[in-house]
Short mmCIF file of C-alpha atoms in Angstrom, two decimals:
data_model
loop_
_atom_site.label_atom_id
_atom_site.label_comp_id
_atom_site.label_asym_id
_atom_site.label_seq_id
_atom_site.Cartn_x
_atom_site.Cartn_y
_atom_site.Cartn_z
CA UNK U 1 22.95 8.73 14.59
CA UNK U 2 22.50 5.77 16.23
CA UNK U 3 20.20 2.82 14.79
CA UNK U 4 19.17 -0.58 14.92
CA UNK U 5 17.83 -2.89 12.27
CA UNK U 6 14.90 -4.99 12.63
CA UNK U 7 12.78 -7.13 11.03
CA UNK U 8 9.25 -9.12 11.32
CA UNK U 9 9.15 -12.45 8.83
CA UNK U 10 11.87 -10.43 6.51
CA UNK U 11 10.08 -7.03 6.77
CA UNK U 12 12.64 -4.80 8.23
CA UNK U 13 13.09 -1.09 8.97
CA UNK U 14 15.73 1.01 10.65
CA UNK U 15 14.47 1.80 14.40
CA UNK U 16 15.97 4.90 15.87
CA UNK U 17 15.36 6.01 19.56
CA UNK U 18 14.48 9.59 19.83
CA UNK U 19 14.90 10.21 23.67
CA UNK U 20 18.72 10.10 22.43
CA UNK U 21 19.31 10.58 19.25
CA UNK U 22 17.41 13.79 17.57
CA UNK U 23 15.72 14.33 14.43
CA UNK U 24 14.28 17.55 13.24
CA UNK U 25 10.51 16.59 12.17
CA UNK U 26 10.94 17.91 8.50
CA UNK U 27 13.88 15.86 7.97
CA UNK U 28 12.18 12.67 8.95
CA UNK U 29 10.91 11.78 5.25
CA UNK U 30 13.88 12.11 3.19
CA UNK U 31 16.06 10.69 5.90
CA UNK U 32 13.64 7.67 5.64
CA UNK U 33 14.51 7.79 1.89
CA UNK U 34 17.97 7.97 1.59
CA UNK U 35 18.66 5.04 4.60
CA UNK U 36 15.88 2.82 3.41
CA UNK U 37 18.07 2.88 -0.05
CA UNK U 38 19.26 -0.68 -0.29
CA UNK U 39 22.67 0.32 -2.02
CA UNK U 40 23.40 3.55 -1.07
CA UNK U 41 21.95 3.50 2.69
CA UNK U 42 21.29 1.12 5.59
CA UNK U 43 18.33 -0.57 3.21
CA UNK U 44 15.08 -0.92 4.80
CA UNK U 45 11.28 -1.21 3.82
CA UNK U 46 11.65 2.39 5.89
CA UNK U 47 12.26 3.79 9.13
CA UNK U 48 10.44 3.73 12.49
CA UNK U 49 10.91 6.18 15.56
CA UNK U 50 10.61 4.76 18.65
CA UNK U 51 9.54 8.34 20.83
CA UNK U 52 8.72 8.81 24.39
CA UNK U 53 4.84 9.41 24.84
CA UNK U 54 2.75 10.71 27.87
CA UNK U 55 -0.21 8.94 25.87
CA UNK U 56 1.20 4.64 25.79
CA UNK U 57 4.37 3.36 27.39
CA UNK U 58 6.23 4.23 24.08
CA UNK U 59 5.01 5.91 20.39
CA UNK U 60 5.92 4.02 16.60
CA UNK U 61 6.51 6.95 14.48
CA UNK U 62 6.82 4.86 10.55
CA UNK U 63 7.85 6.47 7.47
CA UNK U 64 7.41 4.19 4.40
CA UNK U 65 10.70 3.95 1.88
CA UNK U 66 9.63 6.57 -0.30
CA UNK U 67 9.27 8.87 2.55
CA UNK U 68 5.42 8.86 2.88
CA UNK U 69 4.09 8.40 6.62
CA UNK U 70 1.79 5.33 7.54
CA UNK U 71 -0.61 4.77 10.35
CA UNK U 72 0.46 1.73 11.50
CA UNK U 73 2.62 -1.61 11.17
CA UNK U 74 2.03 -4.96 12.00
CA UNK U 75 5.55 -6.85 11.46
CA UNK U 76 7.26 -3.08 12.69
CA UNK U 77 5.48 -2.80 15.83
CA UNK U 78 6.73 -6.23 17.55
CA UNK U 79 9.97 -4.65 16.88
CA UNK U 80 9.53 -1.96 18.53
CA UNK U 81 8.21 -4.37 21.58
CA UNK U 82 11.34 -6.15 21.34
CA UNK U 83 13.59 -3.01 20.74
CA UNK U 84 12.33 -1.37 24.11
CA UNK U 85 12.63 -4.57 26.02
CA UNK U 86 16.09 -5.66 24.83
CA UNK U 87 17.32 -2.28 25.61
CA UNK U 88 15.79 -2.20 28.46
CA UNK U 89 13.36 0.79 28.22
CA UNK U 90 10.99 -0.75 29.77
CA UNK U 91 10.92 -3.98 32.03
CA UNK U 92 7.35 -5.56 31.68
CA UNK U 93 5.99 -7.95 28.70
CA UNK U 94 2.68 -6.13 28.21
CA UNK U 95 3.41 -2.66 26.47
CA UNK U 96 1.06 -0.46 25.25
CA UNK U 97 2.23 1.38 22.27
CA UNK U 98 0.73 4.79 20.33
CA UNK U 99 0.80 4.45 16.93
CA UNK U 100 -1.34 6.33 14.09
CA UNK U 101 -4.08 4.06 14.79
CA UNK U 102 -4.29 4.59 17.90
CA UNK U 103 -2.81 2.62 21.03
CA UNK U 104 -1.46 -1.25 20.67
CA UNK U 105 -1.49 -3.64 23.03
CA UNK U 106 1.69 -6.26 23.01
CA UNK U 107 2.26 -9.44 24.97
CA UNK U 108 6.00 -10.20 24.58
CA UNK U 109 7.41 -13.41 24.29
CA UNK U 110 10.52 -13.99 25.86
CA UNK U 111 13.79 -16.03 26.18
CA UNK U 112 16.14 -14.79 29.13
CA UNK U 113 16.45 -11.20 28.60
CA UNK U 114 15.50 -10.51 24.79
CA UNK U 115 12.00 -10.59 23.62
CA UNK U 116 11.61 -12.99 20.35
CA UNK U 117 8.45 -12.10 19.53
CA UNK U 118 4.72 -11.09 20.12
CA UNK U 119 1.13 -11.07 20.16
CA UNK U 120 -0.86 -7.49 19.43
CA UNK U 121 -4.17 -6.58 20.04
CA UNK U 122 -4.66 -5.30 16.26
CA UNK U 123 -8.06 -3.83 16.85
CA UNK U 124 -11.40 -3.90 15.10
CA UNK U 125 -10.49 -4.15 11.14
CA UNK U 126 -12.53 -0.94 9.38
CA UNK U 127 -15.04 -1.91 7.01
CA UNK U 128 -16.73 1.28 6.33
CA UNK U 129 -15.41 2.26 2.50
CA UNK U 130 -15.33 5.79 3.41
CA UNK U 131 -12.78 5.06 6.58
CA UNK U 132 -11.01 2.77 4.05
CA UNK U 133 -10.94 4.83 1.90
CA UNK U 134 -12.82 3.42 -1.03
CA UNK U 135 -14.79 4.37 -3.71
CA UNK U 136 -16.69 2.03 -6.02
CA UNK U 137 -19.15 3.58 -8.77
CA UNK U 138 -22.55 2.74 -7.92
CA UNK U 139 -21.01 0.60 -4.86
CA UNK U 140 -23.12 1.38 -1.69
CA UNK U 141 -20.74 3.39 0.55
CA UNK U 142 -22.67 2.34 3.85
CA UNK U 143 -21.93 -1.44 2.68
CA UNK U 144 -18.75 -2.99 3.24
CA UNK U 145 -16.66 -4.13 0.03
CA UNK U 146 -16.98 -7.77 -0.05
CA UNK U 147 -15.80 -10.04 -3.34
CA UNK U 148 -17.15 -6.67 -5.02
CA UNK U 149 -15.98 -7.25 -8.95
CA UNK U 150 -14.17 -4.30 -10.22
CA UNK U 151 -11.92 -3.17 -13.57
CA UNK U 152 -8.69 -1.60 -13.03
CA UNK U 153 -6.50 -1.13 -15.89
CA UNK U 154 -8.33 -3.35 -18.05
CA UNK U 155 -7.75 -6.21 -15.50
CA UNK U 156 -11.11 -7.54 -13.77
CA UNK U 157 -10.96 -8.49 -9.76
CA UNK U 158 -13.13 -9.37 -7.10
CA UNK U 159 -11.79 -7.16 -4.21
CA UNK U 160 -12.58 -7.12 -0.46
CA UNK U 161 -11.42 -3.64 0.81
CA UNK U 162 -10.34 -3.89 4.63
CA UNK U 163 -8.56 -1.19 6.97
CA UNK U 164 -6.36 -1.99 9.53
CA UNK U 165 -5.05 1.57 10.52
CA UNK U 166 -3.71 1.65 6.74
CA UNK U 167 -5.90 0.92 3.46
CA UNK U 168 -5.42 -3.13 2.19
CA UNK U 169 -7.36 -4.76 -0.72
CA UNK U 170 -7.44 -8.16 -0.79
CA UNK U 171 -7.88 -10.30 -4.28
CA UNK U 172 -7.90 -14.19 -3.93
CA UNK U 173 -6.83 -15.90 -6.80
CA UNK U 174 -6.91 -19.31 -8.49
CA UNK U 175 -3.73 -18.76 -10.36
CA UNK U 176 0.00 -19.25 -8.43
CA UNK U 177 0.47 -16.14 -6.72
CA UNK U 178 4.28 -17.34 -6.77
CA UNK U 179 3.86 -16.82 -10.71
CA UNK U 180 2.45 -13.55 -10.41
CA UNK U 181 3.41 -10.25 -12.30
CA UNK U 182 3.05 -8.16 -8.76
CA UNK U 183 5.63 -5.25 -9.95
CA UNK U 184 3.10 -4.81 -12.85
CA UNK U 185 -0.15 -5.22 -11.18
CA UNK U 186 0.72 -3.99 -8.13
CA UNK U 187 0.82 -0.14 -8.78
CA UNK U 188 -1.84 -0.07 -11.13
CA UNK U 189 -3.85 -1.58 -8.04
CA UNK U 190 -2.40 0.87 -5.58
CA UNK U 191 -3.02 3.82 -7.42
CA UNK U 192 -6.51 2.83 -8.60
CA UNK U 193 -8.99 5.75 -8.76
CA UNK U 194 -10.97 3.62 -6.33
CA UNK U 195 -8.14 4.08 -3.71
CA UNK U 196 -7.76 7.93 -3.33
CA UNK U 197 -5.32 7.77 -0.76
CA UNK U 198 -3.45 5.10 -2.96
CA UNK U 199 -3.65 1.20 -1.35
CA UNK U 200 -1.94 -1.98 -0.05
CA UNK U 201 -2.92 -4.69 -2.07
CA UNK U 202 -2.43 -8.52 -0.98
CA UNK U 203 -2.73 -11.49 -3.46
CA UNK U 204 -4.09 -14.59 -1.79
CA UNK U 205 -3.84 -18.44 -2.55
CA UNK U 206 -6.08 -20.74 -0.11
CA UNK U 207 -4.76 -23.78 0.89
CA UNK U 208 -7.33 -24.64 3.51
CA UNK U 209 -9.64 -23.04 5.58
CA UNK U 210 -6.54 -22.35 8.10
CA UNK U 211 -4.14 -22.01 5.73
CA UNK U 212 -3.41 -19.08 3.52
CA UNK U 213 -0.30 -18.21 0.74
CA UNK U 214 0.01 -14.16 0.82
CA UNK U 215 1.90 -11.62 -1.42
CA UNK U 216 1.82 -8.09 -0.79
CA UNK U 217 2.51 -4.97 -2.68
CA UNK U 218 2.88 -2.25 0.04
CA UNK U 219 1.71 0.92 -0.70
CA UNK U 220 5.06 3.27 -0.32
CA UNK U 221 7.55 0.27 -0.29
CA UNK U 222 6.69 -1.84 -3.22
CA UNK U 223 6.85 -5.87 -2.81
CA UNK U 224 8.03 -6.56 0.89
CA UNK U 225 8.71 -10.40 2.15
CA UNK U 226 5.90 -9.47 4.83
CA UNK U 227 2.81 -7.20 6.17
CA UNK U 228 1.16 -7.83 9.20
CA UNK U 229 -1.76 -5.42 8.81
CA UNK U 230 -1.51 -7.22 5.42
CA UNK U 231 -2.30 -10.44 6.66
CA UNK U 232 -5.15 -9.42 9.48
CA UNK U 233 -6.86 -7.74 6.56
CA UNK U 234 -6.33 -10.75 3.86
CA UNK U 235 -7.76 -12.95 7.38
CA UNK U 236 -10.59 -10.52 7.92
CA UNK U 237 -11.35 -11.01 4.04
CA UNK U 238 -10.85 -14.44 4.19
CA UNK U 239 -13.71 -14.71 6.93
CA UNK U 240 -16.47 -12.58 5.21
CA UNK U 241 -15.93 -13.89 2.10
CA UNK U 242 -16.41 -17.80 3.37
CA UNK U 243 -12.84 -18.60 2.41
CA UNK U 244 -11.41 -19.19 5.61
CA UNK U 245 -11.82 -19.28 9.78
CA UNK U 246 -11.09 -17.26 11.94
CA UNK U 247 -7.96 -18.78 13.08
CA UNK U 248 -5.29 -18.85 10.04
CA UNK U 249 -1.89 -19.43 9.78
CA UNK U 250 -0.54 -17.02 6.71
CA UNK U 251 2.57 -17.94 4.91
CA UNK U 252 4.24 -15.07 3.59
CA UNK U 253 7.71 -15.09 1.75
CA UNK U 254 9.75 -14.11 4.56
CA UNK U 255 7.93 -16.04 7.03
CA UNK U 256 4.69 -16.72 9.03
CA UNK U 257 2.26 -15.50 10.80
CA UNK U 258 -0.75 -16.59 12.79
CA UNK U 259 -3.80 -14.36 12.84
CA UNK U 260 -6.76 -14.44 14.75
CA UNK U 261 -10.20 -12.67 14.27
CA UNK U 262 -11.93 -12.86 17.38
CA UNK U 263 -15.55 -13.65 17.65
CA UNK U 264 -16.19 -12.75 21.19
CA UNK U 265 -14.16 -9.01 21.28
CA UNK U 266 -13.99 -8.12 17.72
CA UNK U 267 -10.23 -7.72 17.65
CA UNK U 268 -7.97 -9.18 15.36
CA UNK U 269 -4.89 -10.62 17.15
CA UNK U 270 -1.37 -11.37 15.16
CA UNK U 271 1.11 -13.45 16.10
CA UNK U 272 5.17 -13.41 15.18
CA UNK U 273 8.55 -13.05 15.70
CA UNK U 274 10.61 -10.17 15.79
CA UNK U 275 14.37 -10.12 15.07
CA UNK U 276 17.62 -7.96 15.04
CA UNK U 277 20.00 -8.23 12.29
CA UNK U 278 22.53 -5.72 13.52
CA UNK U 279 23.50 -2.05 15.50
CA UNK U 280 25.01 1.21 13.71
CA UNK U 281 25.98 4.16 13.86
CA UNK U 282 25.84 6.44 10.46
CA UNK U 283 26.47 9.98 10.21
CA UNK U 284 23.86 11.90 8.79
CA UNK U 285 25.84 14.70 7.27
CA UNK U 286 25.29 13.91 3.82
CA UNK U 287 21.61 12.64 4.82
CA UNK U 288 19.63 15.40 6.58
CA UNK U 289 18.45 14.68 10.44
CA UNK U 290 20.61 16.41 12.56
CA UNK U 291 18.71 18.86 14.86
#
């Protein structure tokens, strides 16, 4: 099977193009497994399938590490952008792409032939704790979870819960998120009674009302160097909460990206590069995925 590693700000998955290569639909998770493993495999934060569509100009297909399925990716889906451009799938710089959240818009940037990078059209962020979902005691599930204090685990947070395609709660912090315990708190968070479909969860230092440190423990993948639905929702918090503007750069630990909310449309727009550390090929006998 042929492959291609990506990544967005140091969040990278394996890409594979299905028009060519095939991939039997039940093997999909523990083939996302067993590559994703960083010692015994390619070693990914998971694996994306780039598929031909009748619905967008191309369809992200994303499988998590541990093999679950997610919605949507901000940092995988300008690699996809850049995948079908450099390989010449497709010839424009706007490309729609289908995804679990529905259809993404992308404006490619580009140098000669390769795309470097893009803006998408992330949507409306989800407020509604049932779409989340979310589920406070005694929390009013028609009102949106803003700074809402909450226990988990004996720990007490104020949380602002935020979809974008995939569940995110954001907790700012006064203490250096670069001294944080994340592999601790971060799967007590995620698997919170409050989340029933289990939860990103992003740790946030302010630096200014532009400005924003972010650490993320991704739901399926653990600690990643990025998350781009990570950072509209930590913006999108950031806003409602009176932290920040609308307009933030984020600085993540692989990297940064710039985030808009806008006022006028609604839609949050995200900003980045997109990068390819190398082409394989990997036989899949001892791996599952061939049709």
């Amino acid at each position: 099977m042929k492959f291609t590693k990506m990544h967005g700000c140091g969040n990278d998955y394996i890409y594979v193009y299905t028009a060519t290569e095939q991939v039997r639909n039940e093997d999909k998770p523990s083939l996302a497994v067993k590559l994703s493993d960083r010692h015994k495999g390619v070693g990914s934060d998971g694996l994306i399938f780039i598929n031909p569509t009748d619905k967008a100009d191309f369809e992200m297909e994303m499988y998590n590490s541990d093999g679950s399925k997610s919605a949507m990716c901000g940092n995988g889906i300008r690699c996809v952008g850049k995948y079908v451009y450099d390989h010449k799938l497709t010839d424009k710089t706007t490309v729609e792409i289908l995804t679990g959240a529905g259809v993404k818009r992308l404006e490619l940037k580009t140098e000669g032939d390769k795309a470097v990078g893009a803006t998408v059209n992330m949507g409306e962020p989800i407020l509604s704790p049932a779409k989340i979902p979310a589920v406070i005691e005694g929390h009013d599930d028609k009102e949106p979870i803003v700074s809402v204090p909450v226990e988990m685990n004996g720990n007490k947070y104020n949380i602002t819960c935020v979809s974008v395609g995939n569940p995110h709660c954001v907790i700012f912090m006064d203490e250096d998120i670069r001294e944080l315990d994340i592999s601790t708190i971060g799967p007590l968070i995620e698997h919170s009674v409050i989340f029933p479909e289990r939860v990103n969860v992003e740790f946030i230092n302010v630096h200014d009302r532009n400005h924003i440190s972010m650490r993320v423990w991704e739901r399926g993948a653990g600690e990643t160097l990025a998350c781009g639905t990570g950072a509209c929702a930590s913006v999108t918090a950031g806003v409602l909460g009176g932290y920040t503007d609308r307009n933030v750069k984020v600085s993540l630990l692989g990297g940064e990206l710039d985030i808009e909310w806008n006022e006028a449309d609604g839609c949050i727009y995200m900003t980045g590069a997109a990068e390819t550390v190398f082409e394989g090929e990997i036989s899949t006998d001892n791996f599952g995925g061939n049709k």
